[in-house]
Amino acid sequence: APNSSADESASLALSKEAAFFGGRSPFVAVADAVLPAVVSVDTKRVVKVTNDPFRGMLRDFFGERMYRENFGDEGQQEEYEVPGSASGFIFDERGYVLTNNHVVQGADEIEVTLSDGRVFDAEIVGRDPSTDVAVLKIDGDDLPVVKLGDSDQLRVGDWAIAVGNPLELKGTVTV
């Protein structure tokens, strides 16, 4: 039945919850608390790419010695700057930032931009490729911090909120 007692109970619970939070979703309070510490992480990495698509084929055809005599050791290579971006958050007032490993791995430059517009150079101080997590360090004063919870207290069915700055958007919240 469309208006079962379970639906009515859930609707009533949500209405009471909304009234408790002044008519707003409780997620607004969470966003207000964490968004100042959410950062954008921008990276630059230089990659070298050969501009000779036949290099491997010619080396295989002529053999290593003849290839080197005729074409040299290295083919023509060009350097390209490859940008990357991710979200992260400051979790310690000393400037430690948690972000994605795959974005910062191999980066030549890393910049962290805070929601207040401040920009800091960052360095990688720890990485775990298996969980795709990296810890960066920035040096700054009066840094906003996200208070970490206790993941051992989570249960299946608990609400989860993703807060970040994806694709150059600022301050998104997904429930």
PDB file of C-alpha atoms in Angstrom:
ATOM      1  CA  ALA A   1       0.000   0.000   0.000  1.00  0.00           C
ATOM      2  CA  PRO A   2       1.392   3.429  -0.923  1.00  0.00           C
ATOM      3  CA  ASN A   3       0.541   4.940   2.480  1.00  0.00           C
ATOM      4  CA  SER A   4       1.722   2.130   4.721  1.00  0.00           C
ATOM      5  CA  SER A   5       2.407   2.798   8.372  1.00  0.00           C
ATOM      6  CA  ALA A   6       6.158   2.419   7.728  1.00  0.00           C
ATOM      7  CA  ASP A   7       6.027   5.211   5.111  1.00  0.00           C
ATOM      8  CA  GLU A   8       4.053   7.423   7.499  1.00  0.00           C
ATOM      9  CA  SER A   9       6.499   6.728  10.360  1.00  0.00           C
ATOM     10  CA  ALA A  10       9.498   7.560   8.174  1.00  0.00           C
ATOM     11  CA  SER A  11       7.827  10.739   6.933  1.00  0.00           C
ATOM     12  CA  LEU A  12       6.950  11.783  10.485  1.00  0.00           C
ATOM     13  CA  ALA A  13      10.517  11.111  11.669  1.00  0.00           C
ATOM     14  CA  LEU A  14      11.943  13.227   8.848  1.00  0.00           C
ATOM     15  CA  SER A  15       9.471  16.011   9.612  1.00  0.00           C
ATOM     16  CA  LYS A  16      10.440  16.026  13.298  1.00  0.00           C
ATOM     17  CA  GLU A  17      14.128  15.994  12.348  1.00  0.00           C
ATOM     18  CA  ALA A  18      13.664  18.923   9.940  1.00  0.00           C
ATOM     19  CA  ALA A  19      11.781  20.858  12.631  1.00  0.00           C
ATOM     20  CA  PHE A  20      14.603  20.220  15.102  1.00  0.00           C
ATOM     21  CA  PHE A  21      17.123  21.696  12.642  1.00  0.00           C
ATOM     22  CA  GLY A  22      15.060  24.819  12.009  1.00  0.00           C
ATOM     23  CA  GLY A  23      13.398  23.448   8.886  1.00  0.00           C
ATOM     24  CA  ARG A  24      16.741  22.652   7.240  1.00  0.00           C
ATOM     25  CA  SER A  25      18.285  19.322   6.415  1.00  0.00           C
ATOM     26  CA  PRO A  26      20.750  18.153   9.080  1.00  0.00           C
ATOM     27  CA  PHE A  27      23.299  17.835   6.289  1.00  0.00           C
ATOM     28  CA  VAL A  28      23.496  21.643   6.069  1.00  0.00           C
ATOM     29  CA  ALA A  29      25.106  21.725   9.523  1.00  0.00           C
ATOM     30  CA  VAL A  30      27.619  19.067   8.482  1.00  0.00           C
ATOM     31  CA  ALA A  31      28.480  20.988   5.303  1.00  0.00           C
ATOM     32  CA  ASP A  32      28.871  24.239   7.264  1.00  0.00           C
ATOM     33  CA  ALA A  33      31.230  22.496   9.697  1.00  0.00           C
ATOM     34  CA  VAL A  34      33.517  20.768   7.182  1.00  0.00           C
ATOM     35  CA  LEU A  35      33.546  22.902   4.024  1.00  0.00           C
ATOM     36  CA  PRO A  36      36.126  25.407   5.336  1.00  0.00           C
ATOM     37  CA  ALA A  37      38.656  22.550   5.663  1.00  0.00           C
ATOM     38  CA  VAL A  38      37.892  21.010   2.252  1.00  0.00           C
ATOM     39  CA  VAL A  39      40.608  21.865  -0.254  1.00  0.00           C
ATOM     40  CA  SER A  40      41.334  21.613  -3.948  1.00  0.00           C
ATOM     41  CA  VAL A  41      44.529  19.780  -4.863  1.00  0.00           C
ATOM     42  CA  ASP A  42      46.073  20.682  -8.228  1.00  0.00           C
ATOM     43  CA  THR A  43      49.084  18.876  -9.656  1.00  0.00           C
ATOM     44  CA  LYS A  44      51.416  19.188 -12.598  1.00  0.00           C
ATOM     45  CA  ARG A  45      53.554  16.402 -13.938  1.00  0.00           C
ATOM     46  CA  VAL A  46      55.879  16.449 -16.913  1.00  0.00           C
ATOM     47  CA  VAL A  47      55.776  13.382 -19.144  1.00  0.00           C
ATOM     48  CA  LYS A  48      58.109  12.569 -22.027  1.00  0.00           C
ATOM     49  CA  VAL A  49      56.516  11.027 -25.068  1.00  0.00           C
ATOM     50  CA  THR A  50      58.234   9.789 -28.188  1.00  0.00           C
ATOM     51  CA  ASN A  51      56.926  11.355 -31.344  1.00  0.00           C
ATOM     52  CA  ASP A  52      57.924   8.348 -33.481  1.00  0.00           C
ATOM     53  CA  PRO A  53      55.094   5.825 -33.503  1.00  0.00           C
ATOM     54  CA  PHE A  54      57.240   3.372 -35.551  1.00  0.00           C
ATOM     55  CA  ARG A  55      60.226   3.308 -33.176  1.00  0.00           C
ATOM     56  CA  GLY A  56      59.479  -0.102 -31.674  1.00  0.00           C
ATOM     57  CA  MET A  57      58.674  -1.640 -35.047  1.00  0.00           C
ATOM     58  CA  LEU A  58      61.912  -0.322 -36.643  1.00  0.00           C
ATOM     59  CA  ARG A  59      63.992  -1.551 -33.693  1.00  0.00           C
ATOM     60  CA  ASP A  60      62.419  -5.004 -34.007  1.00  0.00           C
ATOM     61  CA  PHE A  61      62.932  -5.075 -37.801  1.00  0.00           C
ATOM     62  CA  PHE A  62      66.550  -3.837 -37.969  1.00  0.00           C
ATOM     63  CA  GLY A  63      67.778  -5.200 -34.650  1.00  0.00           C
ATOM     64  CA  GLU A  64      69.176  -3.231 -31.741  1.00  0.00           C
ATOM     65  CA  ARG A  65      72.696  -2.558 -33.157  1.00  0.00           C
ATOM     66  CA  MET A  66      71.559  -1.463 -36.624  1.00  0.00           C
ATOM     67  CA  TYR A  67      68.740   0.640 -35.188  1.00  0.00           C
ATOM     68  CA  ARG A  68      71.189   2.553 -32.952  1.00  0.00           C
ATOM     69  CA  GLU A  69      73.629   3.088 -35.816  1.00  0.00           C
ATOM     70  CA  ASN A  70      70.933   4.507 -38.086  1.00  0.00           C
ATOM     71  CA  PHE A  71      68.495   6.184 -35.700  1.00  0.00           C
ATOM     72  CA  GLY A  72      70.440   6.798 -32.471  1.00  0.00           C
ATOM     73  CA  ASP A  73      69.701   5.659 -28.929  1.00  0.00           C
ATOM     74  CA  GLU A  74      66.741   7.844 -28.245  1.00  0.00           C
ATOM     75  CA  GLY A  75      63.978   8.798 -30.565  1.00  0.00           C
ATOM     76  CA  GLN A  76      62.707  12.337 -30.614  1.00  0.00           C
ATOM     77  CA  GLN A  77      60.857  12.994 -27.380  1.00  0.00           C
ATOM     78  CA  GLU A  78      58.590  15.827 -26.443  1.00  0.00           C
ATOM     79  CA  GLU A  79      57.690  16.932 -22.944  1.00  0.00           C
ATOM     80  CA  TYR A  80      54.102  17.622 -21.980  1.00  0.00           C
ATOM     81  CA  GLU A  81      52.733  19.082 -18.783  1.00  0.00           C
ATOM     82  CA  VAL A  82      49.835  16.999 -17.517  1.00  0.00           C
ATOM     83  CA  PRO A  83      47.532  18.605 -14.938  1.00  0.00           C
ATOM     84  CA  GLY A  84      45.608  16.715 -12.275  1.00  0.00           C
ATOM     85  CA  SER A  85      43.055  17.704  -9.674  1.00  0.00           C
ATOM     86  CA  ALA A  86      41.337  16.264  -6.640  1.00  0.00           C
ATOM     87  CA  SER A  87      39.637  17.234  -3.434  1.00  0.00           C
ATOM     88  CA  GLY A  88      41.056  16.739  -0.006  1.00  0.00           C
ATOM     89  CA  PHE A  89      40.665  17.976   3.531  1.00  0.00           C
ATOM     90  CA  ILE A  90      42.890  19.313   6.264  1.00  0.00           C
ATOM     91  CA  PHE A  91      42.772  16.926   9.208  1.00  0.00           C
ATOM     92  CA  ASP A  92      45.473  18.423  11.424  1.00  0.00           C
ATOM     93  CA  GLU A  93      46.192  22.040  12.374  1.00  0.00           C
ATOM     94  CA  ARG A  94      49.864  21.479  11.464  1.00  0.00           C
ATOM     95  CA  GLY A  95      48.806  21.369   7.799  1.00  0.00           C
ATOM     96  CA  TYR A  96      48.290  17.683   7.010  1.00  0.00           C
ATOM     97  CA  VAL A  97      45.907  17.069   4.103  1.00  0.00           C
ATOM     98  CA  LEU A  98      44.274  13.784   3.084  1.00  0.00           C
ATOM     99  CA  THR A  99      43.698  13.294  -0.656  1.00  0.00           C
ATOM    100  CA  ASN A 100      43.861  10.742  -3.505  1.00  0.00           C
ATOM    101  CA  ASN A 101      47.143   8.978  -4.199  1.00  0.00           C
ATOM    102  CA  HIS A 102      46.516   8.531  -7.926  1.00  0.00           C
ATOM    103  CA  VAL A 103      46.347  12.307  -8.401  1.00  0.00           C
ATOM    104  CA  VAL A 104      49.584  13.189  -6.581  1.00  0.00           C
ATOM    105  CA  GLN A 105      51.676  10.138  -7.494  1.00  0.00           C
ATOM    106  CA  GLY A 106      54.552  11.241  -9.710  1.00  0.00           C
ATOM    107  CA  ALA A 107      53.565  14.919  -9.546  1.00  0.00           C
ATOM    108  CA  ASP A 108      56.303  17.485 -10.071  1.00  0.00           C
ATOM    109  CA  GLU A 109      54.262  20.272  -8.447  1.00  0.00           C
ATOM    110  CA  ILE A 110      51.373  20.137  -5.967  1.00  0.00           C
ATOM    111  CA  GLU A 111      49.259  23.119  -4.932  1.00  0.00           C
ATOM    112  CA  VAL A 112      46.542  23.128  -2.307  1.00  0.00           C
ATOM    113  CA  THR A 113      43.838  25.822  -2.450  1.00  0.00           C
ATOM    114  CA  LEU A 114      41.700  26.468   0.620  1.00  0.00           C
ATOM    115  CA  SER A 115      38.070  27.555   0.474  1.00  0.00           C
ATOM    116  CA  ASP A 116      39.145  31.037   1.633  1.00  0.00           C
ATOM    117  CA  GLY A 117      41.339  31.393  -1.473  1.00  0.00           C
ATOM    118  CA  ARG A 118      44.746  30.848   0.115  1.00  0.00           C
ATOM    119  CA  VAL A 119      47.122  28.749  -2.007  1.00  0.00           C
ATOM    120  CA  PHE A 120      49.991  26.642  -0.651  1.00  0.00           C
ATOM    121  CA  ASP A 121      52.706  24.494  -2.177  1.00  0.00           C
ATOM    122  CA  ALA A 122      52.432  20.969  -0.804  1.00  0.00           C
ATOM    123  CA  GLU A 123      54.703  18.002  -0.442  1.00  0.00           C
ATOM    124  CA  ILE A 124      53.813  14.329  -0.189  1.00  0.00           C
ATOM    125  CA  VAL A 125      54.604  12.934   3.265  1.00  0.00           C
ATOM    126  CA  GLY A 126      52.849   9.581   2.916  1.00  0.00           C
ATOM    127  CA  ARG A 127      51.080   7.426   0.350  1.00  0.00           C
ATOM    128  CA  ASP A 128      49.192   4.143   0.247  1.00  0.00           C
ATOM    129  CA  PRO A 129      48.542   3.113  -3.363  1.00  0.00           C
ATOM    130  CA  SER A 130      46.460   0.088  -2.314  1.00  0.00           C
ATOM    131  CA  THR A 131      43.824   2.344  -0.705  1.00  0.00           C
ATOM    132  CA  ASP A 132      44.476   5.311  -3.050  1.00  0.00           C
ATOM    133  CA  VAL A 133      45.210   7.628  -0.123  1.00  0.00           C
ATOM    134  CA  ALA A 134      47.965  10.213   0.190  1.00  0.00           C
ATOM    135  CA  VAL A 135      48.914  12.643   2.942  1.00  0.00           C
ATOM    136  CA  LEU A 136      50.261  16.053   1.970  1.00  0.00           C
ATOM    137  CA  LYS A 137      51.862  18.747   4.128  1.00  0.00           C
ATOM    138  CA  ILE A 138      51.280  22.472   3.731  1.00  0.00           C
ATOM    139  CA  ASP A 139      52.721  25.267   5.847  1.00  0.00           C
ATOM    140  CA  GLY A 140      50.202  27.873   6.958  1.00  0.00           C
ATOM    141  CA  ASP A 141      48.628  29.584   9.924  1.00  0.00           C
ATOM    142  CA  ASP A 142      45.047  29.434  11.184  1.00  0.00           C
ATOM    143  CA  LEU A 143      44.172  26.404   9.062  1.00  0.00           C
ATOM    144  CA  PRO A 144      40.619  25.048   9.311  1.00  0.00           C
ATOM    145  CA  VAL A 145      40.473  21.393  10.329  1.00  0.00           C
ATOM    146  CA  VAL A 146      37.975  18.560   9.894  1.00  0.00           C
ATOM    147  CA  LYS A 147      37.479  16.499  13.027  1.00  0.00           C
ATOM    148  CA  LEU A 148      37.846  12.835  12.139  1.00  0.00           C
ATOM    149  CA  GLY A 149      35.303  10.355  13.456  1.00  0.00           C
ATOM    150  CA  ASP A 150      35.709   6.787  14.618  1.00  0.00           C
ATOM    151  CA  SER A 151      35.132   4.413  11.700  1.00  0.00           C
ATOM    152  CA  ASP A 152      34.754   1.516  14.152  1.00  0.00           C
ATOM    153  CA  GLN A 153      31.453   3.091  15.207  1.00  0.00           C
ATOM    154  CA  LEU A 154      29.950   2.938  11.681  1.00  0.00           C
ATOM    155  CA  ARG A 155      27.215   0.448  10.910  1.00  0.00           C
ATOM    156  CA  VAL A 156      25.653  -0.716   7.688  1.00  0.00           C
ATOM    157  CA  GLY A 157      22.827   1.693   6.906  1.00  0.00           C
ATOM    158  CA  ASP A 158      24.465   4.767   8.467  1.00  0.00           C
ATOM    159  CA  TRP A 159      24.347   7.918   6.393  1.00  0.00           C
ATOM    160  CA  ALA A 160      27.450   8.783   4.371  1.00  0.00           C
ATOM    161  CA  ILE A 161      28.277  12.234   3.057  1.00  0.00           C
ATOM    162  CA  ALA A 162      30.858  13.064   0.388  1.00  0.00           C
ATOM    163  CA  VAL A 163      32.075  16.656   0.485  1.00  0.00           C
ATOM    164  CA  GLY A 164      34.523  18.003  -2.057  1.00  0.00           C
ATOM    165  CA  ASN A 165      35.450  20.168  -5.002  1.00  0.00           C
ATOM    166  CA  PRO A 166      35.088  17.871  -8.020  1.00  0.00           C
ATOM    167  CA  LEU A 167      35.717  19.024 -11.574  1.00  0.00           C
ATOM    168  CA  GLU A 168      36.505  22.588 -10.469  1.00  0.00           C
ATOM    169  CA  LEU A 169      33.169  22.921  -8.666  1.00  0.00           C
ATOM    170  CA  LYS A 170      33.422  24.335  -5.163  1.00  0.00           C
ATOM    171  CA  GLY A 171      31.808  22.974  -2.033  1.00  0.00           C
ATOM    172  CA  THR A 172      29.650  20.103  -3.262  1.00  0.00           C
ATOM    173  CA  VAL A 173      27.853  17.780  -0.873  1.00  0.00           C
ATOM    174  CA  THR A 174      26.528  14.369  -1.871  1.00  0.00           C
ATOM    175  CA  VAL A 175      24.486  12.146   0.440  1.00  0.00           C
TER     176      VAL A 175
END
